Short mmCIF file of C-alpha atoms in Angstrom, two decimals:
data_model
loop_
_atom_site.label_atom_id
_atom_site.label_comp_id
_atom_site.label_asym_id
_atom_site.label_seq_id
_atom_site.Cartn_x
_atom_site.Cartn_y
_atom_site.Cartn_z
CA UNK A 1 5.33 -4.85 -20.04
CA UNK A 2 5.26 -1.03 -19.71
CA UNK A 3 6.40 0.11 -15.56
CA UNK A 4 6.33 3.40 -15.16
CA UNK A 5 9.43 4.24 -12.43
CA UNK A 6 10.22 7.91 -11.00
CA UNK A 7 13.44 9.26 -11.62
CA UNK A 8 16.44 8.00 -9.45
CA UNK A 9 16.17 9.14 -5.87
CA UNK A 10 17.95 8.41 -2.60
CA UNK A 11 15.03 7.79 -0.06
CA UNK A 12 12.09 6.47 -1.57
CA UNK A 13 9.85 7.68 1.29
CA UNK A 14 10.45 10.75 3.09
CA UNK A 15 7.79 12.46 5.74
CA UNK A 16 8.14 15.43 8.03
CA UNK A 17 6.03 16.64 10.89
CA UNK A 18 2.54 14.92 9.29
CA UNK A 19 0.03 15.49 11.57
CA UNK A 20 -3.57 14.25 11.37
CA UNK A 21 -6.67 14.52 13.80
CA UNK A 22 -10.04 13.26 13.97
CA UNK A 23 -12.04 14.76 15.79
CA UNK A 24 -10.49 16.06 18.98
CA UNK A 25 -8.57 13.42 18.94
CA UNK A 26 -5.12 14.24 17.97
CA UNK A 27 -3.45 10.44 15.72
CA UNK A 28 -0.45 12.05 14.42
CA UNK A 29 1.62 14.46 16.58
CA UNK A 30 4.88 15.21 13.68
CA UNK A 31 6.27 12.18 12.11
CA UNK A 32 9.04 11.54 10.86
CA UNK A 33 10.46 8.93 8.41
CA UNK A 34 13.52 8.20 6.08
CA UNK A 35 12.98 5.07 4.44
CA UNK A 36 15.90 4.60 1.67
CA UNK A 37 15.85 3.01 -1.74
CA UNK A 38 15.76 -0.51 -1.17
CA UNK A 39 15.43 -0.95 2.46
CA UNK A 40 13.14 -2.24 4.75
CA UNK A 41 11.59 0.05 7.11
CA UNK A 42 9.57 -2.11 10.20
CA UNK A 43 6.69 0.71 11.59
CA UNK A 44 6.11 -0.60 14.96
CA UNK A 45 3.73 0.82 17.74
CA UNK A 46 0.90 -0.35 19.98
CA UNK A 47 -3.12 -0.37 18.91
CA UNK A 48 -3.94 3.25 18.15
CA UNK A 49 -0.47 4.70 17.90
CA UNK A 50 -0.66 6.48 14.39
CA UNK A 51 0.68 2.92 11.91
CA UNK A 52 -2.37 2.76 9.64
CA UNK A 53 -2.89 6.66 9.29
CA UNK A 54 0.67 6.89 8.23
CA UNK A 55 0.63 4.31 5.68
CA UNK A 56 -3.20 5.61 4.48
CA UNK A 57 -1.31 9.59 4.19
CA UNK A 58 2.06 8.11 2.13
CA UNK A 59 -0.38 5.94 -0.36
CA UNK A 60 -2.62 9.14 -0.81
CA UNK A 61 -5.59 7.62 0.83
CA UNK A 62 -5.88 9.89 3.48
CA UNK A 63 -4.86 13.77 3.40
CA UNK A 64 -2.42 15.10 6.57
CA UNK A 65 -3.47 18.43 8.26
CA UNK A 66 0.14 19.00 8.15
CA UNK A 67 3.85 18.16 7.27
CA UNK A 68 5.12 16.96 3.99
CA UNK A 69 6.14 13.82 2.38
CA UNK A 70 7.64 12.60 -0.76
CA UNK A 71 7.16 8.70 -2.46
CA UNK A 72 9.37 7.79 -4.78
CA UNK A 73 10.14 12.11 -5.27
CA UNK A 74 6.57 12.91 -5.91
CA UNK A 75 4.56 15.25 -3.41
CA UNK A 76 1.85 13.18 -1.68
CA UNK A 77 -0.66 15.81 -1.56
CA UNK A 78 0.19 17.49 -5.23
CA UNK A 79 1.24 14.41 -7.18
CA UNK A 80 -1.12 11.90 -6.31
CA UNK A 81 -1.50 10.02 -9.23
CA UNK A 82 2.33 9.46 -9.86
CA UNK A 83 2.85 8.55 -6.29
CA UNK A 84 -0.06 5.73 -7.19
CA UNK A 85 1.98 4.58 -10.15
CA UNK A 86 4.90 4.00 -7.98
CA UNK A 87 3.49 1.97 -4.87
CA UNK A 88 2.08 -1.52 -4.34
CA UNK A 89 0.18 -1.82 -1.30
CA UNK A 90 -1.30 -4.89 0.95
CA UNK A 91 -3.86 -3.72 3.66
CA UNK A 92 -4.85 -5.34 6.42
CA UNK A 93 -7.78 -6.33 4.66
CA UNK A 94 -7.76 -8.81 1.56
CA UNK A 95 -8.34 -7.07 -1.40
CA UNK A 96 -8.93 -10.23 -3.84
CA UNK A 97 -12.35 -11.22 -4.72
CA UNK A 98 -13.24 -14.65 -3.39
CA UNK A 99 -15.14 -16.01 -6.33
CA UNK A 100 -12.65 -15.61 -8.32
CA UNK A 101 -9.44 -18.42 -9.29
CA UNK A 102 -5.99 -16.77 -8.41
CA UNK A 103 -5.37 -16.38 -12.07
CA UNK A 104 -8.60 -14.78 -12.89
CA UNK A 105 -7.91 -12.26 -9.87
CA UNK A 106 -4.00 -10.99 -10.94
CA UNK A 107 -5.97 -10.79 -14.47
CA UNK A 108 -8.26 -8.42 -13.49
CA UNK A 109 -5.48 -6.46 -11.26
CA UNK A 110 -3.71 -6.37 -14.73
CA UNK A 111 -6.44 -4.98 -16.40
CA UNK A 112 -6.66 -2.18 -13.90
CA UNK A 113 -3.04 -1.32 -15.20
CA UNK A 114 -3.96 -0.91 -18.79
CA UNK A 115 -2.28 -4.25 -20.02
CA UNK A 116 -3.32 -6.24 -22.91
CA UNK A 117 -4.69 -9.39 -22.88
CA UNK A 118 -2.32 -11.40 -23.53
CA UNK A 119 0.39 -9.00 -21.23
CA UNK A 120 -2.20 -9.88 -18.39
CA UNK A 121 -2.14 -13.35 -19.08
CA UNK A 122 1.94 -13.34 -18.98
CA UNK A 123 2.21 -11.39 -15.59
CA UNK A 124 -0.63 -13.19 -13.47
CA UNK A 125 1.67 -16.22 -14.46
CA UNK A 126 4.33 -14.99 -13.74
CA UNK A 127 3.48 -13.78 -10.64
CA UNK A 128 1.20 -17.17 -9.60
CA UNK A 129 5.05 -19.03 -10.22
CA UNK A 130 7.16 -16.63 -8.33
CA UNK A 131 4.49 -16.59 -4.99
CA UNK A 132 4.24 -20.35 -5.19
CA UNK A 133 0.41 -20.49 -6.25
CA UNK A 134 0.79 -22.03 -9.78
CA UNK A 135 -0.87 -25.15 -8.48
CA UNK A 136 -3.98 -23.61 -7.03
CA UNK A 137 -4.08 -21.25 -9.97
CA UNK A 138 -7.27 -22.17 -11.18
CA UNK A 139 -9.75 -22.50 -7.80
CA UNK A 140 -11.46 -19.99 -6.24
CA UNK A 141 -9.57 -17.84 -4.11
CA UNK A 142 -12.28 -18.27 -1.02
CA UNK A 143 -10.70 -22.36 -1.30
CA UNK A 144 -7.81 -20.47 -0.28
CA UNK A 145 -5.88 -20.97 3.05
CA UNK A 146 -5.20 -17.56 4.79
CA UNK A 147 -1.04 -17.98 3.95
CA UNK A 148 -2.29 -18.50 0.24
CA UNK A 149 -4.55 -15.47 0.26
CA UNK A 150 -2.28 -13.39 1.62
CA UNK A 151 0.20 -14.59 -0.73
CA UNK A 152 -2.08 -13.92 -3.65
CA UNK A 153 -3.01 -10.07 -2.03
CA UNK A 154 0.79 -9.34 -2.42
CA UNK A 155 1.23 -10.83 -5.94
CA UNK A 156 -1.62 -8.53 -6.66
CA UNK A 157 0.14 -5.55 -5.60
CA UNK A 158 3.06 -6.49 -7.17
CA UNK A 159 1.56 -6.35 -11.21
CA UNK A 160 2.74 -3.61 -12.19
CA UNK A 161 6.19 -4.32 -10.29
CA UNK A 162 6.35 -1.17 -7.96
CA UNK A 163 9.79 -0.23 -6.98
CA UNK A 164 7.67 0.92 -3.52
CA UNK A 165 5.57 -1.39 -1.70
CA UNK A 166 3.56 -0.74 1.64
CA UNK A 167 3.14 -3.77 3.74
CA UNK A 168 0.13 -3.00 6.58
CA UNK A 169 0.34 -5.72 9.20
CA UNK A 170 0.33 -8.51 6.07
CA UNK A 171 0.97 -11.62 8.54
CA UNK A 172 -2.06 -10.53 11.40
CA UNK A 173 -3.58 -13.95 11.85
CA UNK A 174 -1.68 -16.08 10.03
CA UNK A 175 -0.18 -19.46 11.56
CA UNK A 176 3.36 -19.86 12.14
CA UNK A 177 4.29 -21.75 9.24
CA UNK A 178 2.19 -19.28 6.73
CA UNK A 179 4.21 -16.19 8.40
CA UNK A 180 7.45 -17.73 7.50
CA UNK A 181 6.95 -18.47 3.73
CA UNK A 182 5.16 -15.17 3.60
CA UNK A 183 8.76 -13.65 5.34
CA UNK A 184 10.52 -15.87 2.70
CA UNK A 185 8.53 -14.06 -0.22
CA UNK A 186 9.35 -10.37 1.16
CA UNK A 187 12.81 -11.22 1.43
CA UNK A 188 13.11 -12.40 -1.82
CA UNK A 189 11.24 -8.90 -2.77
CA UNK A 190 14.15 -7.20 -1.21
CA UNK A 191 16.90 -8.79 -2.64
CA UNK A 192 15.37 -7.76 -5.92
CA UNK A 193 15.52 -3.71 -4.62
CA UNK A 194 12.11 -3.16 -4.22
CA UNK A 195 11.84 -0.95 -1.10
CA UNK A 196 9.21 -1.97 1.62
CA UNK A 197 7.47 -0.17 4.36
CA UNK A 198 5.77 -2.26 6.79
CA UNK A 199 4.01 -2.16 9.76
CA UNK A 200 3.45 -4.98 12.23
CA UNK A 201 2.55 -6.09 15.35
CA UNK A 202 5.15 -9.31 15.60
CA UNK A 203 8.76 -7.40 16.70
CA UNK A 204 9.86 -10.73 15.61
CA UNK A 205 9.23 -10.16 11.88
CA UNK A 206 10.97 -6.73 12.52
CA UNK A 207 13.97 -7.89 13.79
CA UNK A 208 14.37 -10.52 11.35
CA UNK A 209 13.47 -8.42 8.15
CA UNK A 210 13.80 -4.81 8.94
CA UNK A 211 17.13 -2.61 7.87
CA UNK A 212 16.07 0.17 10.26
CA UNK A 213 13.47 0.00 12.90
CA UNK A 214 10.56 3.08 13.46
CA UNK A 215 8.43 3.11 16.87
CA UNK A 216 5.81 5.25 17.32
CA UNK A 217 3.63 6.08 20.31
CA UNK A 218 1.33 8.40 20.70
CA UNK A 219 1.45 9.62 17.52
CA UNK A 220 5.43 10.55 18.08
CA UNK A 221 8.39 8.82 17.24
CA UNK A 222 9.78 6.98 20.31
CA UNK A 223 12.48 5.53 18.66
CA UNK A 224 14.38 5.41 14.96
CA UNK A 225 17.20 2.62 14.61
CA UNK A 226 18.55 -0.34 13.68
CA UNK A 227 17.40 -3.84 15.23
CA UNK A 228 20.76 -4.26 16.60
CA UNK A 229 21.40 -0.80 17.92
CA UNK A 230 17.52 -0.61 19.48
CA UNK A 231 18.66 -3.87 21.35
CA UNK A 232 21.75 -1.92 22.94
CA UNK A 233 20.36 1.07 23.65
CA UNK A 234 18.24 -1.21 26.19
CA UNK A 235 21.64 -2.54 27.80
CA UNK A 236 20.77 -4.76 30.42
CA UNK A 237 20.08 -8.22 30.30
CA UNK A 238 16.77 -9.99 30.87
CA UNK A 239 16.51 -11.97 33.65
CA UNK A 240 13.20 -14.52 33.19
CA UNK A 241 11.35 -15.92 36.04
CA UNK A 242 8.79 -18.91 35.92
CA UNK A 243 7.15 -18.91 39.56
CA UNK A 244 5.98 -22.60 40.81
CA UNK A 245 2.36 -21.21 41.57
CA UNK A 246 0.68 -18.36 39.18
CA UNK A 247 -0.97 -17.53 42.72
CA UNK A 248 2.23 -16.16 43.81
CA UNK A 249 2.43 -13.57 40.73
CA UNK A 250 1.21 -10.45 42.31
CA UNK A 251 3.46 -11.05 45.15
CA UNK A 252 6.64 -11.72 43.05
CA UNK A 253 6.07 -8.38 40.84
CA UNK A 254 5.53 -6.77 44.17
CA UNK A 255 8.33 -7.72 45.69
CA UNK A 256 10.89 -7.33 42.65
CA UNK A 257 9.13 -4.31 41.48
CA UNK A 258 9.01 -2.71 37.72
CA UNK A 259 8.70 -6.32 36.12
CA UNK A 260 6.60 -7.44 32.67
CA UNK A 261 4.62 -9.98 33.70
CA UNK A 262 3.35 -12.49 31.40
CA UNK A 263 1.13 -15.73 33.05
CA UNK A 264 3.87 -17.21 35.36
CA UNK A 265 6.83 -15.55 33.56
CA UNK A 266 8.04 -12.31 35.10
CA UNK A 267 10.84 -10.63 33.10
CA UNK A 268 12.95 -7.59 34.90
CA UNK A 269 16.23 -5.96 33.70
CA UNK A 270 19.55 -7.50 35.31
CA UNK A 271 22.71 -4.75 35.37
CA UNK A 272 25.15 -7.52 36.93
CA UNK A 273 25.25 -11.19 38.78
CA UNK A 274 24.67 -9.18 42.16
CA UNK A 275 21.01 -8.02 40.99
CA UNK A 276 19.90 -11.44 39.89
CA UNK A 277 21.22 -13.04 43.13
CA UNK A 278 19.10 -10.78 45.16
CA UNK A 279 16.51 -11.12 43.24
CA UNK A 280 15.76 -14.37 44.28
CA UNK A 281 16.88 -14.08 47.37
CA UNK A 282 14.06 -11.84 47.72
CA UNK A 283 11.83 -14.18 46.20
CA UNK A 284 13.35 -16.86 48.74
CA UNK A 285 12.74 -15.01 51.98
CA UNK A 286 9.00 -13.99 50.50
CA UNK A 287 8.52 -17.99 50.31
CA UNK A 288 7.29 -18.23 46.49
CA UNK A 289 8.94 -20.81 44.48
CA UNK A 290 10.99 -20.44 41.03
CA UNK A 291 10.44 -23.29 38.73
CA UNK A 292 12.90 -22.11 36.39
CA UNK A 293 15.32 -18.91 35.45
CA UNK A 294 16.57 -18.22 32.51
CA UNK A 295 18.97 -15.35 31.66
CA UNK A 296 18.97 -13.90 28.06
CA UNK A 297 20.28 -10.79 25.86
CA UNK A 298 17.19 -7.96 25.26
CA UNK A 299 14.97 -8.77 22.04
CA UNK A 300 12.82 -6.05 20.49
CA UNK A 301 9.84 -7.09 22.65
CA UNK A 302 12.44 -5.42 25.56
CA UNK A 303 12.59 -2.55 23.65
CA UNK A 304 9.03 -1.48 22.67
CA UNK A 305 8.05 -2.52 26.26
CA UNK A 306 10.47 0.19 27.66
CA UNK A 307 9.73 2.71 24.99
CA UNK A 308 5.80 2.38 25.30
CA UNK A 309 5.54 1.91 29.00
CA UNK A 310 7.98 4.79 28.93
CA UNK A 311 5.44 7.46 27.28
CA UNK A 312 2.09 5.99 28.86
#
């Protein structure tokens, strides 16, 4: 099959200062991202923070008030068309048509590509082996579960085998089990050096996929790092509290001060053995009870809690 592929570059995706508004209402402030060739570039922020607007300017689906940025060394704004022939992207939304088998849907995907028949034929099986769907090939994709149709949205991004692919939130709502073969499948995309963009809302599926690690808030980058050097920059451990009563919650966080609470749990930085000993010895002389304590390195839900709670 013809691919069309840009010329060799170092970073597949590069923005600078994009800005976007709607309204009075200012979405992008002056990004900036460096994604290289074959990395993995995790987009992380809160509800509202910019994510979707800066995936919708870098596929040319949206136009930026300002700033520049480059996909795969073509001009987002002047070279539209070639930037399209580099990309794959997976919105939030499913993008294959329900009534239609798996096979029948990577058809027509193929057909939007200008391959032949029998070419079409050739890459929807391909691509129904390699994303595990060759045995539901032939129902409708509305039998589908959500893992499969997900599944099937990124083989359908992936016909024309784009050395760029944009991932927007592709595990939202899926169970457990469904986010890890999906993780298994863009890891396997990576490996082959296709470079991936992708915003989420699980830091989990950051940390465990991402080469670098971009947080924004506010429209503004909070943060631009590795998973491992994100973690550190936090520092302290995290000491974990289950109280005996939930009752007792709004007393504990008073007490302890500038904890995350979550249910029973209340989770507060730890610089050394004296702070967690007076921590519950506070917690002992205010009478509430500790079912359990647990005492654990920072995660990436440590670190977009300080950087967000930081700007708010």
């Amino acid at each position: 099959m013809n691919v069309i592929h840009s010329k060799a570059f170092t970073d597949a995706i590069l923005a600078r200062g994009l800005t976007k508004s709607f309204g009075g209402t200012r979405v992008l402030a002056g990004i900036d991202l460096t994604v290289p060739t074959g990395s993995l570039l995790a987009l992380l922020g809160p509800n509202g923070s910019g994510k979707t607007t800066t995936v919708r300017i870098l596929t040319t689906l949206l136009a930026p008030d300002g700033g520049t940025a480059t996909v795969g060394g073509h001009d987002v704004m002047r070279a539209g068309v070639a930037v399209r022939r580099t990309i794959g992207l997976t919105s939030q939304q499913a993008t294959v048509d329900g009534l239609l088998t798996g096979r029948e849907n990577l058809e027509l995907f193929a057909g939007l590509y200008h391959l032949g028949s029998r070419q079409a034929r050739r890459r929807a099986g391909e691509l129904l082996d390699r994303f595990d769907l060759t045995g539901a090939a032939d129902r409708r994709a509305e039998t589908y579960s959500g893992g499969m149709r997900r599944r099937l949205d990124l083989a359908a991004s992936m016909v024309s085998a784009p050395p760029i692919l944009f991932l927007d939130e592709p595990t939202t709502g899926l169970d457990p089990r469904s986010r890890a073969e999906l993780w298994a499948v863009i890891r396997e995309l990576l490996g082959s050096g296709t470079t991936i963009l992708l915003t989420t809302q699980y830091l989990e599926e950051a940390d465990q996929l991402a080469d670098r690690v971009v947080v924004i808030n506010e429209g503004r980058v909070a943060a631009d790092d590795s998973p491992a050097a994100l973690k550190r920059q936090v520092g302290a451990e995290r000491l974990v509290l289950r109280l005996s009563r939930a009752g007792d919650v709004p007393r504990a966080d008073a007490v302890l001060g500038g904890a995350a609470v979550d249910g029973r749990e209340l989770t507060l930085a730890v610089q050394d053995p004296d702070h967690l000993r007076r921590a519950l010895d506070l917690l002992h002389r205010a009478d509430i009870g500790v079912e359990h304590v647990e005492l654990r390195t920072p995660t990436l839900d440590d670190v977009f809690f300080e950087l967000t709670a930081a700007a708010a």
